[in-house]
C-alpha positions as semicolon CSV with decimal commas, in nm:
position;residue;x (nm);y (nm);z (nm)
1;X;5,310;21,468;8,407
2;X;4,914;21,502;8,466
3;X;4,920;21,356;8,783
4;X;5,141;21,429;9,121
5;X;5,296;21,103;9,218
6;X;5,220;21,052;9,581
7;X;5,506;20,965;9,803
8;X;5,468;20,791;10,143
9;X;5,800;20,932;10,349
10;X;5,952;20,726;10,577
11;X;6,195;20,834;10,850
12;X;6,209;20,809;11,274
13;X;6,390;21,149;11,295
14;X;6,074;21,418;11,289
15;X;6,367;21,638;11,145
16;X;6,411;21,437;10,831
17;X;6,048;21,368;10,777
18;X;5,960;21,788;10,734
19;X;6,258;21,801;10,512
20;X;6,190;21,573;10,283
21;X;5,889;21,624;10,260
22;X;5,940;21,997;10,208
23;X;6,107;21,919;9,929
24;X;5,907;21,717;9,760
25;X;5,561;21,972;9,811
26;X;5,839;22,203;9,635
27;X;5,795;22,027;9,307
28;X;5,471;22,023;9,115
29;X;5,522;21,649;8,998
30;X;5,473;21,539;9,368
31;X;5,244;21,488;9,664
32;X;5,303;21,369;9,948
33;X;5,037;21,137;10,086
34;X;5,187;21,049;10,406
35;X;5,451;21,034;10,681
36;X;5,556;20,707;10,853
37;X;5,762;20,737;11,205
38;X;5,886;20,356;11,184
39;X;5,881;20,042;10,993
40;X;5,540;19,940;11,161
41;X;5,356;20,247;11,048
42;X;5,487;20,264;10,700
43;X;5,338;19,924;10,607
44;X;5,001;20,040;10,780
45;X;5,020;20,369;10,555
46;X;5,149;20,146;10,238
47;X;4,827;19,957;10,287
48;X;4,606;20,246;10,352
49;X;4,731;20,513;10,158
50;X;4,877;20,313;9,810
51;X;5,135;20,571;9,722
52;X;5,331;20,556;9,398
53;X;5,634;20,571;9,531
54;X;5,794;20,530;9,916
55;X;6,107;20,731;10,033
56;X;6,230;20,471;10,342
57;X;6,534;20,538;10,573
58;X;6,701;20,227;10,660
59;X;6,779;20,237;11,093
60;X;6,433;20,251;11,261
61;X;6,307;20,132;11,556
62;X;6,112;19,789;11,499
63;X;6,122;19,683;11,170
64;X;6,397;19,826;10,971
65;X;6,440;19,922;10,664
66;X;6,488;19,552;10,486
67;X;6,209;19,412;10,717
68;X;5,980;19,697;10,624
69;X;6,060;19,649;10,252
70;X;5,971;19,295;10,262
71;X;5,654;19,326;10,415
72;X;5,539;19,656;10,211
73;X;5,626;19,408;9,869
74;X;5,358;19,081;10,042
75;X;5,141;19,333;10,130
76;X;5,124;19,615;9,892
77;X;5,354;19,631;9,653
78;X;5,523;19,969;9,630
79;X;5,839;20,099;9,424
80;X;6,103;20,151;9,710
81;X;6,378;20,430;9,740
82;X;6,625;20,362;10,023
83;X;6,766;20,676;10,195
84;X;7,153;20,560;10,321
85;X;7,431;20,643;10,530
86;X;7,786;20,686;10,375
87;X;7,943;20,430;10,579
88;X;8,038;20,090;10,594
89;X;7,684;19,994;10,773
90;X;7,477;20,172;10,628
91;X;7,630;20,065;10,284
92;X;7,533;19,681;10,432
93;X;7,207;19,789;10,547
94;X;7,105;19,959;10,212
95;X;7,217;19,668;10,020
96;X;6,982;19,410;10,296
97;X;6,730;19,641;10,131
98;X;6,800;19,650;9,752
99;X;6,785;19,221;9,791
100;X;6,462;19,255;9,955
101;X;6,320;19,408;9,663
102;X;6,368;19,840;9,724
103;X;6,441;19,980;9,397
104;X;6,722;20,227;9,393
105;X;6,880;20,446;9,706
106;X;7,017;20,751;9,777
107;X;7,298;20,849;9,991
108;X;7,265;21,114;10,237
109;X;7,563;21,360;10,237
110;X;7,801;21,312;10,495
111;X;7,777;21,495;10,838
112;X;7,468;21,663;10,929
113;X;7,213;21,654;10,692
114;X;7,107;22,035;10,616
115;X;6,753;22,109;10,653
116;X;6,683;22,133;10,280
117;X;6,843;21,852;10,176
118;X;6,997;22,062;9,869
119;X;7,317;21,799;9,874
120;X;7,067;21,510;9,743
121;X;6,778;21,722;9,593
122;X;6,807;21,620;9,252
123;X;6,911;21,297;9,282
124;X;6,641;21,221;9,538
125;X;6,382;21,385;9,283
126;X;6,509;21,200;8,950
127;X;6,497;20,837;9,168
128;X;6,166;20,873;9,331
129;X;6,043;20,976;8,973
130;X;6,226;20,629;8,757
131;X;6,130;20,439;9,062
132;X;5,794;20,500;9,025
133;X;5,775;20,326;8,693
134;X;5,905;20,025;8,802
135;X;5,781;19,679;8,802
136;X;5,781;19,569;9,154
137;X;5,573;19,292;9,152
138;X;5,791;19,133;8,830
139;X;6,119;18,976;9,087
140;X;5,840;18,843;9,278
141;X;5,713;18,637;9,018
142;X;5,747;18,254;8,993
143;X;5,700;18,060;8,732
144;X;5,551;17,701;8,688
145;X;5,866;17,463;8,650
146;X;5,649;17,173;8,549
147;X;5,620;17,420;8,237
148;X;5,974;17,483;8,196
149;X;5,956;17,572;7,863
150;X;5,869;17,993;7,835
151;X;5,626;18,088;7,559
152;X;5,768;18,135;7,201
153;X;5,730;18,534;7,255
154;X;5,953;18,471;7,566
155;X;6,212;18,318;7,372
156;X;6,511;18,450;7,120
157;X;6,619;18,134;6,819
158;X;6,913;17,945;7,039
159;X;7,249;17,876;6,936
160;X;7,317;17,562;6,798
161;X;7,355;17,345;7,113
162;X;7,704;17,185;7,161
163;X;7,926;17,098;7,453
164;X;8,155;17,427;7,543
165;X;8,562;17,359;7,466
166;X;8,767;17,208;7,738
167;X;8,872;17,492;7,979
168;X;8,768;17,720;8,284
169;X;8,455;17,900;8,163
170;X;8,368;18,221;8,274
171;X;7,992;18,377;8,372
172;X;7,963;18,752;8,322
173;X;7,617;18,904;8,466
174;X;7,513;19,201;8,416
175;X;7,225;19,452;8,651
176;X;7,086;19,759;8,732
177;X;6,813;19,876;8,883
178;X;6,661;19,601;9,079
179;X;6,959;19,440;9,000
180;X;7,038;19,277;9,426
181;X;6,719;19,122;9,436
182;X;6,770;18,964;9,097
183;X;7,123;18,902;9,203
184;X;7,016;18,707;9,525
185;X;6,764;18,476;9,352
186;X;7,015;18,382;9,041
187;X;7,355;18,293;9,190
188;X;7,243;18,067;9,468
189;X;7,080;17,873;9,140
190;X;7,451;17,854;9,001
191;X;7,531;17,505;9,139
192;X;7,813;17,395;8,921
193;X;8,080;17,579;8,953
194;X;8,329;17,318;8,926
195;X;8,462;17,406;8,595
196;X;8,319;17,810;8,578
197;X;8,378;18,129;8,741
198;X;8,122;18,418;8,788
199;X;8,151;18,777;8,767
200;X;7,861;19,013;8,824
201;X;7,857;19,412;8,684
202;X;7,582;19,572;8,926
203;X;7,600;19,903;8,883
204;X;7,643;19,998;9,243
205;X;7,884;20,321;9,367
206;X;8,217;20,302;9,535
207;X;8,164;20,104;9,918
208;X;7,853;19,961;9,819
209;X;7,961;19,698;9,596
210;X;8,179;19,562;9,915
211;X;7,803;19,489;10,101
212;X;7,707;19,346;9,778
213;X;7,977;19,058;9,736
214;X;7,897;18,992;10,140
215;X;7,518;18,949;10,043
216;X;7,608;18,712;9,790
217;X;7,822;18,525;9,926
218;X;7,568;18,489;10,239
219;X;7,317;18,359;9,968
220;X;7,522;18,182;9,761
221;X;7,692;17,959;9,950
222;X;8,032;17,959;9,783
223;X;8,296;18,301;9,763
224;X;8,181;18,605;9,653
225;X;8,453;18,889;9,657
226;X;8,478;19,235;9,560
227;X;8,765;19,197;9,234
228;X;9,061;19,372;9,314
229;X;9,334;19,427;9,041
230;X;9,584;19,091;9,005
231;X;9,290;18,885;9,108
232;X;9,295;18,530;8,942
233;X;8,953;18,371;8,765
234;X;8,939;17,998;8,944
235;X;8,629;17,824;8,934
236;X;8,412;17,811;9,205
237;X;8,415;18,167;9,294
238;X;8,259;18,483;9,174
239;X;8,373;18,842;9,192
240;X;8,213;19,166;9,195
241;X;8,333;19,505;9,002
242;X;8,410;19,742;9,249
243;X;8,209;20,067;9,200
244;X;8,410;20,341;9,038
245;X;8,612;20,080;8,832
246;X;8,543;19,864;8,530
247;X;8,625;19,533;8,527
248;X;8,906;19,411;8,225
249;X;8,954;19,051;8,242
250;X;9,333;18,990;8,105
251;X;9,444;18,714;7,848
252;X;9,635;18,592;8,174
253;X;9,278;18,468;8,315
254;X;9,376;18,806;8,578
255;X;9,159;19,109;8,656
256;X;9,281;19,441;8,581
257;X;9,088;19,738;8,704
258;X;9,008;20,094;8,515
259;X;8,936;20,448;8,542
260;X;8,888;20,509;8,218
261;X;8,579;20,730;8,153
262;X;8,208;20,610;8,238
263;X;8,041;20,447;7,944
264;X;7,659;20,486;7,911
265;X;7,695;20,681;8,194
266;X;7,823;20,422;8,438
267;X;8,135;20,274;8,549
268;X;8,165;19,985;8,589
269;X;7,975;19,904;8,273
270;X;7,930;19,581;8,203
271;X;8,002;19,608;7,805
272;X;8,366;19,655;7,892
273;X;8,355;19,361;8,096
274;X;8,171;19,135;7,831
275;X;8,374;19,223;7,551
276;X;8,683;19,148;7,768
277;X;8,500;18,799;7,823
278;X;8,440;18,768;7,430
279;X;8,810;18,819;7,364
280;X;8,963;18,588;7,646
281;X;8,678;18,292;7,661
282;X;8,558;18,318;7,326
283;X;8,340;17,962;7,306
284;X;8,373;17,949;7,666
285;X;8,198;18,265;7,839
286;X;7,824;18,302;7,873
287;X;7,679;18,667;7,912
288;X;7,402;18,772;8,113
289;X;7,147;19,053;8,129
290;X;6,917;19,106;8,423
291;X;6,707;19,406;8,513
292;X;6,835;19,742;8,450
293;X;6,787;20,122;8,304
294;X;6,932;20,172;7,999
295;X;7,110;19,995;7,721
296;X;7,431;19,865;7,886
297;X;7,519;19,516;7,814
298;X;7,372;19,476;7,438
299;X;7,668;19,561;7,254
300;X;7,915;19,318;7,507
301;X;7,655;19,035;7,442
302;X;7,660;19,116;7,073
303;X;8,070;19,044;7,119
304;X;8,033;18,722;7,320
305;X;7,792;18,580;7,068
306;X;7,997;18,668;6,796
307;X;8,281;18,491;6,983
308;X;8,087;18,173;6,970
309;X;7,979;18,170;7,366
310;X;7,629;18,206;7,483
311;X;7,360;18,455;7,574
312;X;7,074;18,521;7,817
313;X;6,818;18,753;7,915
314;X;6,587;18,845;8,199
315;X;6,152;18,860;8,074
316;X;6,037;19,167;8,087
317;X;5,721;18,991;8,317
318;X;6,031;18,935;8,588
319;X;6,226;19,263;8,502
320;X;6,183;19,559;8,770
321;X;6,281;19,757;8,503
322;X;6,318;19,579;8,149
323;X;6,587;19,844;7,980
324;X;6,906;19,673;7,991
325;X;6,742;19,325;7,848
326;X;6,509;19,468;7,606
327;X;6,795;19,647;7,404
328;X;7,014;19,340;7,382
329;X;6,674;19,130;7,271
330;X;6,603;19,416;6,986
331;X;6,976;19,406;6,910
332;X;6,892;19,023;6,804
333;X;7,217;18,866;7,041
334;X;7,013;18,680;7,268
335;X;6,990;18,312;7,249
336;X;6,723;18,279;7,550
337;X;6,524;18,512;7,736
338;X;6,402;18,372;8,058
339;X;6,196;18,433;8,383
340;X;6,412;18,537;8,686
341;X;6,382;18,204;8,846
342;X;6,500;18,002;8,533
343;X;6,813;18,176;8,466
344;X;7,039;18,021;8,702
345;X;6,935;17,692;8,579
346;X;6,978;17,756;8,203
347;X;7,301;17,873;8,274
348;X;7,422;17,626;8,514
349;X;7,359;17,369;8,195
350;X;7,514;17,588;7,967
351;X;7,845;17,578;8,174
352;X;7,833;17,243;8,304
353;X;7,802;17,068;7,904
């Protein structure tokens, strides 16, 4: 790297502040360009200082960490690592956060934190450094609906358009990194539900994917549950994968649960959950990528096309980070790619022929 990225670390305990920031003036590939006390200070400092990256804790006094998030993004946009508690609240908290638009988050270890941090070191350092590459200003984007129609180079060919079979129909999404903010703006936009269920693979660890089904459901205004094994697909609801577990759906229409080992790294992974999907639903699933790291979610969209069912994308204009939808466009199993804010639409038609 030929330049330090300069970090803006934000934290009310004085403690935490040093120690972070001692180990981040540890590594060459850093500087740190400033420390903020509270909420208040760290958009001042976000304005003033334009760091590359912001390490935020979530409980401060004044604005906390969601409020500060939100007005760092109108203000100056910023890539966004959460710091978070390992506990019920702060697993709510850090996911208030992640939907206002903070990239990625760390969880402190449990107990006291030690003064050098060496529990989260790594971790800390690898997410400050992908966050800094991310598009933050992309899930704030909003595009012209009197234009509906994206630009050809938006766009994949479609699938021939015809009316789904008779039957429940099922709505697999899948995210990563930016993945809650996506989330938040895309099932709220899922208004017909009368004949579909929804399941969404967020890569998210164990007791944060709780927080996340309580967000949605907040936002979207029907059920939202974390899927437990024996669970039943009905329409009108959607479930999340709990972390630590992929998601099987059964020939039954019921949700089995698995440890079997991470695949790209991740469990769940969404490409179990797809290809599940493809083999239950066939004509009547519709997969969906939104923003992510990697390359998780091509080869399950590859078998729900195949299976006759249907196939979006996120833009990488919208993407916070355009991995996940970029490998399933270059795979050539995408029938539309689409801005953020068009996505529930497209596939509330899609479900609702």
């Amino acid at each position: 790297m030929s330049q330090r990225l300069r970090v803006l670390v934000v934290d009310d305990s004085a403690f935490m502040r040093g120690a972070i920031s001692r180990v981040l003036s540890s590594d060459s590939r850093f500087e740190v360009a400033g420390q903020a006390k509270d909420g208040e200070e760290a958009v001042k400092l976000a304005v003033e200082l334009r760091p590359d990256v912001i390490s935020m804790d979530f409980n401060m006094p004044g604005l906390n960490g969601a409020e500060a998030t939100r007005a760092i993004l109108a203000r100056q946009p910023t890539p966004i690592v959460m710091l978070s508690a390992h506990t019920s609240d702060g697993a709510a908290a850090t996911v208030q956060a992640l939907a206002a638009g903070a990239v990625d988050f760390v969880e402190k270890p449990d107990g006291e934190v030690s003064a050098n941090l060496s529990a989260i070191r790594e971790q800390l350092v690898e997410k400050l450094l992908s966050a800094a590459g991310a598009n933050v200003r992309g899930s704030m984007t909003v595009v012209d609906v009197a234009s509906s129609e994206p630009p050809m180079s938006r766009r994949a060919p479609r699938s021939p358009s015809k009316p789904m079979p008779a039957g429940l129909r099922v709505i697999v999404i899948a995210s990563s990194t930016g993945g809650p903010a996506a989330l938040v703006r895309v099932l709220p936009e899922i208004t017909a539900l009368t004949r579909a269920a929804v399941i969404v693979v967020q890569h998210m660890s164990a007791g944060f994917t709780s927080a996340l089904a309580n967000q949605l459901a907040e936002q979207s205004g029907y059920p939202v549950h974390e899927a437990k094994a024996g669970d039943e697909l009905a329409a009108g609801s959607a479930w999340v994968a709990p972390g630590g577990f992929h998601l099987v759906i059964e020939r039954n229409g019921t949700v089995s649960l698995s440890e079997a080992p991470p695949l790209h790294g991740v469990r769940p992974a969404a490409d179990v959950t797809f290809k599940s999907a493809a083999q239950v639903y066939g004509a009547r699933a519709v997969g969906v990528v939104l923003t992510g790291m990697g390359r998780d979610g091509a080869l399950g969209l590859a078998a729900i096309k195949a299976g006759g069912g249907r196939t979006v994308a996120q833009d990488k204009a919208t993407c916070t980070v355009y991995g996940m939808p970029k490998a399933a466009v270059e795979m050539g199993v995408v029938d539309e790619v689409l801005p953020l804010d068009q996505i529930g639409r497209s596939v509330t038609r899609l479900v609702s022929s």
